[in-house]
Coordinates of C-alpha atoms in Angstrom, one line a residue:
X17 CA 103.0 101.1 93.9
X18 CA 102.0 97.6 92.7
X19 CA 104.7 95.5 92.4
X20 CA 104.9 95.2 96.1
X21 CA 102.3 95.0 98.8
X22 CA 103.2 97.5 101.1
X23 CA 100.3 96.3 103.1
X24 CA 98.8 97.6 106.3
X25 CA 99.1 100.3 107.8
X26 CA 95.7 100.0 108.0
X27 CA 95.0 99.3 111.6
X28 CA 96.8 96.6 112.5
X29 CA 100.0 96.8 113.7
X30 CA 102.6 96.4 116.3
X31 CA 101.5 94.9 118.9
X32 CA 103.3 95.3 122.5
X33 CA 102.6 98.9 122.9
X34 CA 99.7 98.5 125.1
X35 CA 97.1 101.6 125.1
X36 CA 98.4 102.2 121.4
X37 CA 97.3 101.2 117.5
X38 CA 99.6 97.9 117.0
X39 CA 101.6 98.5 113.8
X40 CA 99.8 97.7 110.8
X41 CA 96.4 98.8 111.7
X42 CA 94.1 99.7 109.2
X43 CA 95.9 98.7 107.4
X44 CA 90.4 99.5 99.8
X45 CA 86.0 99.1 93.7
X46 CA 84.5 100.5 92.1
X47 CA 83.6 103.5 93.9
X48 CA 80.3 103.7 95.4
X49 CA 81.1 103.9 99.1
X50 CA 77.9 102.7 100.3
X51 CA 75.8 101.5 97.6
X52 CA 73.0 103.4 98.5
X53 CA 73.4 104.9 101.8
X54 CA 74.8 108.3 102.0
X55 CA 78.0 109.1 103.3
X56 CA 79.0 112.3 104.1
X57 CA 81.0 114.4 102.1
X58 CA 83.4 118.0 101.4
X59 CA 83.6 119.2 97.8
X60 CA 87.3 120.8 98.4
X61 CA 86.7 124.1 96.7
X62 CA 90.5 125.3 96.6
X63 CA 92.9 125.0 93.5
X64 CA 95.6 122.3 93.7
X65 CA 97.8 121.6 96.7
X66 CA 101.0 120.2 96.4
X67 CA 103.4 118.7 98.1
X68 CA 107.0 120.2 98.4
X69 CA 108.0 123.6 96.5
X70 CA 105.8 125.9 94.4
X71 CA 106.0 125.0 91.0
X72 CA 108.7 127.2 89.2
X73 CA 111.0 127.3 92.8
X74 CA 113.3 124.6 91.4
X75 CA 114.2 121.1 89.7
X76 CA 112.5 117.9 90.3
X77 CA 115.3 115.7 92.7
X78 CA 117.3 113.4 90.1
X79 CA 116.2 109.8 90.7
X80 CA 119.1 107.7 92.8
X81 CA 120.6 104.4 92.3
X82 CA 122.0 103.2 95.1
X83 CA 124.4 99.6 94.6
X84 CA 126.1 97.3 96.9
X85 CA 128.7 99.4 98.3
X86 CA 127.2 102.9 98.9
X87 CA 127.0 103.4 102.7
X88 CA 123.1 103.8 101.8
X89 CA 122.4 100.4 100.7
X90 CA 122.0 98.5 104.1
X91 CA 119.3 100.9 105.0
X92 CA 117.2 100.6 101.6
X93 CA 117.0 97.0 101.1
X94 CA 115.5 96.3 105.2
X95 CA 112.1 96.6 105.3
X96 CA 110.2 97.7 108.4
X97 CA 109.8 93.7 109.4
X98 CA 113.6 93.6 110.0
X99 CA 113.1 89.6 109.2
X100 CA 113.8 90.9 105.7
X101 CA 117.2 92.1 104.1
X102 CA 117.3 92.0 100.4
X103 CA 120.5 91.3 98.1
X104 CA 118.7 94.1 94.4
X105 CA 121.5 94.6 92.0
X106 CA 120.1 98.7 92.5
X107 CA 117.9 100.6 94.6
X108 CA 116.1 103.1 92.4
X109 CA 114.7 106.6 94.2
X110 CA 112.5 108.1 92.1
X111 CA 110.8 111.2 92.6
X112 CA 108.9 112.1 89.3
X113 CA 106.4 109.6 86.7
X114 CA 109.1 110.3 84.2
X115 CA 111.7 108.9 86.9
X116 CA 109.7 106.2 87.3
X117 CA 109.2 104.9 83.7
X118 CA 112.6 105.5 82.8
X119 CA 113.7 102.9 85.7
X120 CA 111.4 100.6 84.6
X121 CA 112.4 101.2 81.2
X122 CA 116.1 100.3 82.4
X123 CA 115.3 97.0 84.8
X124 CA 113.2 95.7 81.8
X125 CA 115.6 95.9 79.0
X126 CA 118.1 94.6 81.4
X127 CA 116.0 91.6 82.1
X128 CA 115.7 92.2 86.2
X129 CA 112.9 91.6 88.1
X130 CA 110.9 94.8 89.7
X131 CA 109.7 95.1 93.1
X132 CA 108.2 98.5 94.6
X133 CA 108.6 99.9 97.4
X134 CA 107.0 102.9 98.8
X135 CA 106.7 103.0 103.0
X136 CA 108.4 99.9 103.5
X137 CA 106.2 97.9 105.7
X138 CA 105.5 95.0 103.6
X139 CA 104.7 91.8 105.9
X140 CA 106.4 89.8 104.1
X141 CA 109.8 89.8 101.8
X142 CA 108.0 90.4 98.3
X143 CA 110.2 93.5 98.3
X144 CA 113.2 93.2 99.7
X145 CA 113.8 89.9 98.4
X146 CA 114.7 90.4 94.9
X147 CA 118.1 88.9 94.3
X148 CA 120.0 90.9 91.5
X149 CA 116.9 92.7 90.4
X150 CA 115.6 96.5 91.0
X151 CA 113.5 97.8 93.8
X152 CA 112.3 101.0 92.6
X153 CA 111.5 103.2 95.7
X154 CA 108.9 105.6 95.1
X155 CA 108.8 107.1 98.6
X156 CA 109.8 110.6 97.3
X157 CA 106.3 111.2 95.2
X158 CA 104.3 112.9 97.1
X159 CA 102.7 115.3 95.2
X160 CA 98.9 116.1 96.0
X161 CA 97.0 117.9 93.1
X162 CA 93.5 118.4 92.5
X163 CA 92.4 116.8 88.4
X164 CA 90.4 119.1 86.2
X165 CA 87.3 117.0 87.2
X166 CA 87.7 117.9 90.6
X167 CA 89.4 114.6 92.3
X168 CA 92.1 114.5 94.8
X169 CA 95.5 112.6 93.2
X170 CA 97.9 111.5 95.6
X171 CA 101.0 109.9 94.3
X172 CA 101.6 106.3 95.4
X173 CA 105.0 107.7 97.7
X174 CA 102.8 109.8 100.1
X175 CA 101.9 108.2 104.0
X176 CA 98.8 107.8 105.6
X177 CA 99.7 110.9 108.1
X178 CA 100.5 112.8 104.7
X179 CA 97.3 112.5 103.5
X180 CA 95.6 113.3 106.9
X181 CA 97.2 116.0 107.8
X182 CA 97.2 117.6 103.8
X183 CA 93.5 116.7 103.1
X184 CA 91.9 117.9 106.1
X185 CA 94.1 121.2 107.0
X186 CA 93.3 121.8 102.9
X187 CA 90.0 120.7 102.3
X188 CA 88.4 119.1 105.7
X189 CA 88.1 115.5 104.3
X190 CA 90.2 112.3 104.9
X191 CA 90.6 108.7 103.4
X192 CA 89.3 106.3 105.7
X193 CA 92.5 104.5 105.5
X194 CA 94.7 102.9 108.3
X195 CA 96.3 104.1 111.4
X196 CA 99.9 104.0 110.9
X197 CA 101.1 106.8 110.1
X198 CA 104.3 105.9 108.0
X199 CA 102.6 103.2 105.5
X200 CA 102.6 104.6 101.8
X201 CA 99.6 104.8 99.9
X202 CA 100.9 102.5 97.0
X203 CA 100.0 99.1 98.3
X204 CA 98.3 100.2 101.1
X205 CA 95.3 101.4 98.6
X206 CA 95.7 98.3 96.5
X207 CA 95.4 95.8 98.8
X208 CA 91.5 97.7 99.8
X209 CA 93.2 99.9 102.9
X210 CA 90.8 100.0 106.3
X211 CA 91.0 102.2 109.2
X212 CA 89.3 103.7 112.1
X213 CA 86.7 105.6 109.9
X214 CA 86.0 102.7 108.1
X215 CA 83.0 101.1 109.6
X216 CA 81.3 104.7 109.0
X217 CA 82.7 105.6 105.6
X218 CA 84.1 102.3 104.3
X219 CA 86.9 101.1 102.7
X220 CA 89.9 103.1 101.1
X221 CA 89.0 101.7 97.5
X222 CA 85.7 102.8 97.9
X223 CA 86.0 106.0 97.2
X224 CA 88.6 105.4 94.9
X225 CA 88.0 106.8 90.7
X226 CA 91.2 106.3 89.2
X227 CA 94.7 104.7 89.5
X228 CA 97.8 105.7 87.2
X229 CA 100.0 102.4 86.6
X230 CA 103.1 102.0 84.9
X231 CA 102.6 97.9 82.9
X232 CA 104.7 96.4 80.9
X233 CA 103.4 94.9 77.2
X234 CA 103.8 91.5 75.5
X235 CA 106.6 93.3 73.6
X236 CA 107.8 94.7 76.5
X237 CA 107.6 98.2 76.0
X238 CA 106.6 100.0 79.0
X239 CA 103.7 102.9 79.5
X240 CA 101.6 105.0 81.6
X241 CA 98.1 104.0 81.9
X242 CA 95.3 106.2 83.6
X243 CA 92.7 103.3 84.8
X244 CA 89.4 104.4 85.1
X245 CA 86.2 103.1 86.8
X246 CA 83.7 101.8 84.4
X247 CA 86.0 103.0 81.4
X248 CA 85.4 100.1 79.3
X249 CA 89.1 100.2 78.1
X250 CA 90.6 100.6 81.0
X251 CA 88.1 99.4 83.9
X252 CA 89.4 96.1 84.3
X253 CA 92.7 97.5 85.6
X254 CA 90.7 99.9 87.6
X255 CA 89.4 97.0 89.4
X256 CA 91.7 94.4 89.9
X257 CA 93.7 98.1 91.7
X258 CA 90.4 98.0 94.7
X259 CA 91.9 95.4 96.5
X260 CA 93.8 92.8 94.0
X261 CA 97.0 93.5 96.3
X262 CA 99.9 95.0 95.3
X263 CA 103.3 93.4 92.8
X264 CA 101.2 92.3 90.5
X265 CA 99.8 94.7 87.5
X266 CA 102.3 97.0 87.3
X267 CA 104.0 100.0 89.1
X268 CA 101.4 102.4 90.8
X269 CA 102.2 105.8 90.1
X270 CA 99.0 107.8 92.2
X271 CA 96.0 107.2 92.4
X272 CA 92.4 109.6 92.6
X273 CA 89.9 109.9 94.8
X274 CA 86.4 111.4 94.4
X275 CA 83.7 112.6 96.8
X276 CA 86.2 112.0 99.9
X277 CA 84.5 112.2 103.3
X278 CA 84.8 114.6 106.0
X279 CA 85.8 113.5 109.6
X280 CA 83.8 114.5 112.8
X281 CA 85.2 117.6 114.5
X282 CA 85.9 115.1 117.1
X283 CA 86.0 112.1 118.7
X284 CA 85.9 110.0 121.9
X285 CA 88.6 108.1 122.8
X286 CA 88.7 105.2 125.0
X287 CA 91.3 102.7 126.6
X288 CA 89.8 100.1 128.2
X289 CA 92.3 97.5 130.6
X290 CA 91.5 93.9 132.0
X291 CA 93.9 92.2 134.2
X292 CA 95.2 88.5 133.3
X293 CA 95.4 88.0 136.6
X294 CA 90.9 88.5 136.9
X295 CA 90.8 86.5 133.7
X296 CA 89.9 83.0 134.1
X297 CA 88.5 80.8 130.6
X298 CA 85.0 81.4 131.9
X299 CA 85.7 85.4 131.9
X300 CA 87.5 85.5 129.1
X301 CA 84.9 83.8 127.0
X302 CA 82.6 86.0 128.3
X303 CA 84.7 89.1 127.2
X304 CA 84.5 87.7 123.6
X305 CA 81.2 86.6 123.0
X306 CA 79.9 90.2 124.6
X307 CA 82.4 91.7 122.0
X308 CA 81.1 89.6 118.9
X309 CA 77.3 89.8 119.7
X310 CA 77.7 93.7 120.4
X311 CA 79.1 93.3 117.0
X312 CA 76.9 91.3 115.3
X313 CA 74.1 93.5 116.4
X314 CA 75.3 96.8 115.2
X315 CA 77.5 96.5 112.2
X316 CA 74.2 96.6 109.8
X317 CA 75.8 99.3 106.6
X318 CA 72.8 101.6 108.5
X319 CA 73.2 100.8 111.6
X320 CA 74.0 103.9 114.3
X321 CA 77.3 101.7 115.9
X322 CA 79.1 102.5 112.8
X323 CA 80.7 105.3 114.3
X324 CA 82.4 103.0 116.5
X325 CA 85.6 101.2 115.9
X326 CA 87.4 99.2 118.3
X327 CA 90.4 97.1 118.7
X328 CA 91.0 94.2 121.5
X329 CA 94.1 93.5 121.8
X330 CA 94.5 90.0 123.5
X331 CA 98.0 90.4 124.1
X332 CA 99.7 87.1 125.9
X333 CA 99.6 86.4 129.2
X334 CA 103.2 87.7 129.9
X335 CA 102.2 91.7 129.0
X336 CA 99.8 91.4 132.0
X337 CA 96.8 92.8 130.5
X338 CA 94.3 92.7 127.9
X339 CA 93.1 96.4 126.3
X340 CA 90.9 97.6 124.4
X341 CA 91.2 101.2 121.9
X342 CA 87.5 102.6 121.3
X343 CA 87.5 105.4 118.9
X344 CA 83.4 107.0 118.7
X345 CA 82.6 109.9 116.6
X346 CA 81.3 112.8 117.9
X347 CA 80.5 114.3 121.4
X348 CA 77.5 112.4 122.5
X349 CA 78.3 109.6 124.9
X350 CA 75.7 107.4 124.5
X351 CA 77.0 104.8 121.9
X352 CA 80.1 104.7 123.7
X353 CA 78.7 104.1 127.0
X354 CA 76.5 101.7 125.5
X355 CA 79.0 99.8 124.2
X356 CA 81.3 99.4 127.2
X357 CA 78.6 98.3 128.9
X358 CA 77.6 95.7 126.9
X359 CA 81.2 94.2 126.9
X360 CA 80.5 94.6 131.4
X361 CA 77.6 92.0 130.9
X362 CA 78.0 88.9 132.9
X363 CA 81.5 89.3 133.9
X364 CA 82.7 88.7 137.6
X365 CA 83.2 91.8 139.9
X366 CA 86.6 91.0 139.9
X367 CA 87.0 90.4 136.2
X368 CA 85.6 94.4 135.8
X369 CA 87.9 96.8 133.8
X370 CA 89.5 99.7 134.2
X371 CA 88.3 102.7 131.7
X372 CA 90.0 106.1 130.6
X373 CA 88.5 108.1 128.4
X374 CA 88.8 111.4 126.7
X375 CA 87.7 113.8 123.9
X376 CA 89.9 115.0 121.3
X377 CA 89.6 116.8 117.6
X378 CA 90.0 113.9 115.1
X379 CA 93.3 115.4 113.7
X380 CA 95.2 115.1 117.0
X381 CA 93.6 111.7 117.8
X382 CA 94.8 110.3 114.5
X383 CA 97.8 111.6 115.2
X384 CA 97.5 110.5 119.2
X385 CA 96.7 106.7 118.2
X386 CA 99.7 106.4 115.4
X387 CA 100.6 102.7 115.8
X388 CA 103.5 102.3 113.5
X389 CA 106.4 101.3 116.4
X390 CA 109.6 100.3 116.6
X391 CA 111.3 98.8 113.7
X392 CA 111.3 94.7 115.0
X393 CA 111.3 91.4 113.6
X394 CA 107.7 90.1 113.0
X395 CA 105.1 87.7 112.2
X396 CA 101.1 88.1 110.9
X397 CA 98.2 86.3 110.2
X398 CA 94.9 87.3 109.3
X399 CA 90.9 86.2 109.1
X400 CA 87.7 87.5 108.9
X401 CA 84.8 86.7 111.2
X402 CA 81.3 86.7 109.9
X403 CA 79.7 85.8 113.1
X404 CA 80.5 86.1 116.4
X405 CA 83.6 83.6 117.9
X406 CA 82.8 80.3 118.1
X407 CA 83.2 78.0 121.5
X408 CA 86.1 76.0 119.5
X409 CA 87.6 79.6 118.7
X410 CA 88.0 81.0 122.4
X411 CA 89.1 78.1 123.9
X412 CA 91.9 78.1 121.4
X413 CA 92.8 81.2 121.8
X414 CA 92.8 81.1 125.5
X415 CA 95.2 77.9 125.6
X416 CA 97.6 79.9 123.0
X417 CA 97.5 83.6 124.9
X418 CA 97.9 81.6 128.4
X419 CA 100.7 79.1 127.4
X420 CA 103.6 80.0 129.8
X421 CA 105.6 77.9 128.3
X422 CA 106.0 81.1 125.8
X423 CA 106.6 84.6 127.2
X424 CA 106.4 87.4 124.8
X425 CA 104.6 90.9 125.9
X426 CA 104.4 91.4 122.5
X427 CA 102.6 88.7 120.9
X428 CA 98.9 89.3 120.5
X429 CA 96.1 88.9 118.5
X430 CA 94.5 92.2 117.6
X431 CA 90.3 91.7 116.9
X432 CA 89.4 95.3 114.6
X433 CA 85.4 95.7 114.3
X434 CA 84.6 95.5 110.9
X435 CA 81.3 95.9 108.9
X436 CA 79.3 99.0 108.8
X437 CA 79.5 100.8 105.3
X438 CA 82.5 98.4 104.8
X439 CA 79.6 95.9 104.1
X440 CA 77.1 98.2 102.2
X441 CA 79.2 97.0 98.7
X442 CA 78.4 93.7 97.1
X443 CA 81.6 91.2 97.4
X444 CA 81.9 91.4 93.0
X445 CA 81.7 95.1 92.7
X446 CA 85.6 95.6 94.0
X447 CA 88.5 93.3 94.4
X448 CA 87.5 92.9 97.8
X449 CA 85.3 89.7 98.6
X450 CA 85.0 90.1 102.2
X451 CA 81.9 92.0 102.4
X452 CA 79.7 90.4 105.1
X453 CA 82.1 90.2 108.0
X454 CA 81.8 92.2 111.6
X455 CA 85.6 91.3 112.4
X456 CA 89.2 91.1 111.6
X457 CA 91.6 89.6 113.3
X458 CA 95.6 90.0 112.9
X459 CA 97.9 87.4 114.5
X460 CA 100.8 89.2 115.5
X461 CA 104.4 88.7 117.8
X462 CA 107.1 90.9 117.5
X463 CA 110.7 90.1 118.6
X464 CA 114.6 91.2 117.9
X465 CA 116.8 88.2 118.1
X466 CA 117.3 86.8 115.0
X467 CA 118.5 83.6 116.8
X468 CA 114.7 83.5 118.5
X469 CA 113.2 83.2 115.2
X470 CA 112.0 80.0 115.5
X471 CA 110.6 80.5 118.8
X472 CA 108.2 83.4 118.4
X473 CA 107.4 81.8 114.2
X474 CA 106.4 78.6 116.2
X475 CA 103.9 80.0 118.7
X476 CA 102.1 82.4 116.5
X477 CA 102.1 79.3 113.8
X478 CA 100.5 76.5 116.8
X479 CA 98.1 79.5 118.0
X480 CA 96.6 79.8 114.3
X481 CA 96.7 75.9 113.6
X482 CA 94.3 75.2 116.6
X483 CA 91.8 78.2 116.5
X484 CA 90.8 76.7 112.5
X485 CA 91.4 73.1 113.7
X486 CA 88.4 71.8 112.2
X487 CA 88.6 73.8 108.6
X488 CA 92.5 72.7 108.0
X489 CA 94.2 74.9 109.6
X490 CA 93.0 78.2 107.7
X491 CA 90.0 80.4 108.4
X492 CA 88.0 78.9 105.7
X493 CA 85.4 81.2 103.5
X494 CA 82.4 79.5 105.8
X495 CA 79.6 81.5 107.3
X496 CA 81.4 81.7 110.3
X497 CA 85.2 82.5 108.8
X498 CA 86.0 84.6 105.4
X499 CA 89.5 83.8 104.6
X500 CA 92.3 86.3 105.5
X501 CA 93.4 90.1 104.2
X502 CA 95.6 90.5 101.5
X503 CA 97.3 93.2 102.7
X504 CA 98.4 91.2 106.1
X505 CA 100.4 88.5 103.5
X506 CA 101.0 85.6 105.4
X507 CA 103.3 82.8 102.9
X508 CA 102.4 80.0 105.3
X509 CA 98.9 79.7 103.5
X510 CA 98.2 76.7 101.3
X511 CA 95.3 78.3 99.3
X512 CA 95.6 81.6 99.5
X513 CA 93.9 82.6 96.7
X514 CA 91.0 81.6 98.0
X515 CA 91.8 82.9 101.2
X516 CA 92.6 86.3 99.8
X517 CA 90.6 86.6 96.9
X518 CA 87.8 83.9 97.2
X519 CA 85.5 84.3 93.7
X520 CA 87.3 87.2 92.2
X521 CA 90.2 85.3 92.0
X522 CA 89.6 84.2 88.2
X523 CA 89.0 87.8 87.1
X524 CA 91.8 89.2 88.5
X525 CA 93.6 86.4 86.4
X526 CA 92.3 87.5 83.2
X527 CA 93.4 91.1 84.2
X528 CA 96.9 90.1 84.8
X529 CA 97.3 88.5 81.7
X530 CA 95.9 91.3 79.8
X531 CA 98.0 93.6 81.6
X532 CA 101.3 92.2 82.7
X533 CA 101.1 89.2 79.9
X534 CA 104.9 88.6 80.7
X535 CA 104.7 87.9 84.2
X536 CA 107.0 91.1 85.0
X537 CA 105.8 91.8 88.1
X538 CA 105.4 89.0 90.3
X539 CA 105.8 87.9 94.2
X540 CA 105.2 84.4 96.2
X541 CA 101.9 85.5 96.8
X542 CA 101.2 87.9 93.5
X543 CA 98.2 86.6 91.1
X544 CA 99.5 84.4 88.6
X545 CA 98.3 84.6 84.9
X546 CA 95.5 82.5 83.8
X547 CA 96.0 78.6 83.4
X548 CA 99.1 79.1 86.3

């Protein structure tokens, strides 16, 4: 789906759950995954899967619109961030492409505005809010097929756990895409889409060959286009669909994926705890500049701690703890013990963690570390880290994470190792810029009052503000900061396509206004057409 980011999902996400994937995880091209280095792979040698019935067993289910009134609409126009109720004239539940360009068909020549919605989890309210327009909910297509040239297509309504579950019980591959299990594929792809396996087998997008969009013309007539990379009609909307974000080209109907690769058997899981109550500012800087240099030293595209990913969660004071997830491939110890040790160096006895750890086929652990959560009210923010933190950095987050003049068990900031094969593509090659960074960060706090909105908005804002003091305010594209994810939006940014997109921002221009030349689909944060 494009007309809305359904971002994350990759592995981000709700914080608050200690032990656990926060909600949005992992939460992405051309398609080489690792220009150069090899990666892995399964050539699926059965005939087409498909979701649902066998073909011939019945009808396609008739598309839905649901209106103010129907006992339905409450539900459909609340995204998973329960900040956001939308007032659509329709909700449109599509289950076929036909479905799907006939509803576009309809909102166009009715002059109403399109939004997309496939799992729901958008950060922000580019879907729900749509005042009098159409969100078209493509949640029911889920078909998996195999194309004639032997790629995978999965239509832009099926989950991240669809996909696992489907890929490797059929074929013994996977997407390295993120960790929540009920994020849909449609702007979860588009936005680039990182996970767990990532660091080993890079982005979503880079294994990505072909996307199947539903644009809108300058005479607005409406049509299925089958983007291809490096098809010199097409590739331009190939591109600007590996990480341009989502509510921007056009509708995303599926999209195909080519030389998937195939998981390890399994994989070592651990949870590792510090107490608040051991962590002083000394310990706590110590924590994070063992975690960035361990980092910095082994996220090389080649380097053997690729089959690493972890996730410190620096949850507030008031949950009590800090913990980090480790997820390492394979049986062997060593890079796991290695690592934990690492983090062990120059810390105080009493400062020393707690460690569990266990083994587990990769299925159940990706099914074990789901992260989606409850459905809250939340706010995100993102950046990526080149280097390891700065002073200026830790002692800003210390002062937000310990401020007891806020208590929220659920307000954290999530630090995701990054780099690896992630960084083995050159910044130009996909939509995705960020291609030298060994972190990512997500800003998270969760709450359910609406009438604490402005509490929980103002910490998470003040926390941000101070840790990029000295760039503005925003994690500037510096060689120690790379701007922020596109698929965590966050509408308090002043440049964000910078911040988002940094030099491939002009050329995703150009594609929008070759592709959606009237501005149909469009957001607060979408790309705007050239000279806008």
């Amino acid at each position: 789906m494009t007309s809305v980011r359904e971002t994350s999902g990759d592995t981000g996400g709700h914080g608050g759950r200690r032990g656990r994937l926060s909600r949005r995880g992992f939460l992405v091209g051309s398609g080489t995954a690792a220009a150069g280095v090899a990666v892995a792979t399964v050539t699926a040698p059965a005939p087409p899967a498909a979701a649902g019935p066998p073909s011939g067993t019945g009808s396609p289910v008739p598309a839905a619109e649901v209106r103010p009134g129907d006992p339905r609409y409450p539900a459909l126009v609340t995204g998973f961030n329960q900040r956001f109720t939308g007032t659509p004239a329709a909700v449109v539940v599509v289950t076929t492409e036909d479905q799907c360009l006939q509803a576009v068909r309809a909102a166009v020549a009715a002059g109403r505005r399109i939004t997309v919605r496939a799992g729901g989890h958008c950060y922000e309210g580019f879907v729900t809010d749509n005042p009098g327009g159409v969100v078209l909910d493509v949640s029911g297509m889920r078909a998996v097929t195999r194309t004639p040239d032997g790629g995978i297509r999965l239509e832009s309504g099926c989950t991240n756990w669809d996909v696992y579950e489907l890929l490797y019980k059929s074929h013994g591959v996977t997407l390295p895409a993120g960790s929540c299990y009920s994020v849909g594929l449609g702007g979860h792809v588009v936005g680039g889409g990182y996970g767990l396996m990532s660091r080993e087998h890079g982005l979503t997008v880079d294994h990505l060959s072909a996307v199947d969009v539903v644009v809108v013309d300058a005479d607005r007539s409406v049509r299925l286009v089958t983007a291809r990379r490096g098809d010199p009609r097409t590739g331009d909307l190939f591109w600007a669909h590996t990480g341009g974000g989502g509510g921007t080209f056009g509708v995303i109907v599926a999209y195909t994926f080519r030389d998937l690769p195939a998981p390890p058997p399994t994989v070592q899981l651990a949870t590792t705890t510090w107490q608040w109550s051991a962590l002083d500012a000394a310990s706590f800087a110590t924590l994070l500049r063992n975690y960035g240099g361990w980092l910095a030293a082994n996220s090389a595209p080649d380097s053997p701690g690729r089959r690493l990913f972890g996730l410190l969660k620096l949850s507030h004071v008031s949950a009590g703890t800090v913990t980090l997830l480790t997820q390492a491939s394979g049986e062997d110890p060593a890079l796991l013990d290695s690592f934990l040790a690492a983090l062990d160096v120059g810390m105080p006895t009493a400062a020393l963690p707690t460690t569990t750890r266990r083994t587990m086929p990769w299925l159940q652990a990706t099914q074990t570390l789901n992260g989606s959560g409850p459905n809250q009210r939340g706010k995100y923010k993102s950046a990526y880290m080149r280097r390891p933190f700065p002073d200026r950095h830790v002692a800003a987050l210390y002062a937000a994470l310990t401020d007891r003049a806020y208590r929220n068990p659920q307000a954290l900031v999530q630090v995701d190792t990054y780099g690896g094969r992630v960084n083995a593509v050159a910044s130009g090659d996909t939509a995705v810029s960020q291609r030298s960074s060994i972190m990512k960060l997500q800003y998270q706090t969760y709450w359910t009052d609406p009438a604490e909105d402005e509490l929980h908005l103002g910490w998470i804002r003040r926390c941000y503000a101070s840790v990029y003091a000295d760039t503005g305010g925003e994690p500037a594209r510096d060689d120690v900061t790379d701007g922020c994810y596109v698929n965590y939006p966050d509408v308090d940014l002043r440049d964000w396509p910078t911040l988002y997109f940094g030099p491939n921002y002009p050329r995703l221009q150009e594609v929008k206004g070759r592709w959606d030349p009237t501005d149909q689909f469009s957001h607060a944060q979408s790309v705007r057409p050239p000279g806008r």
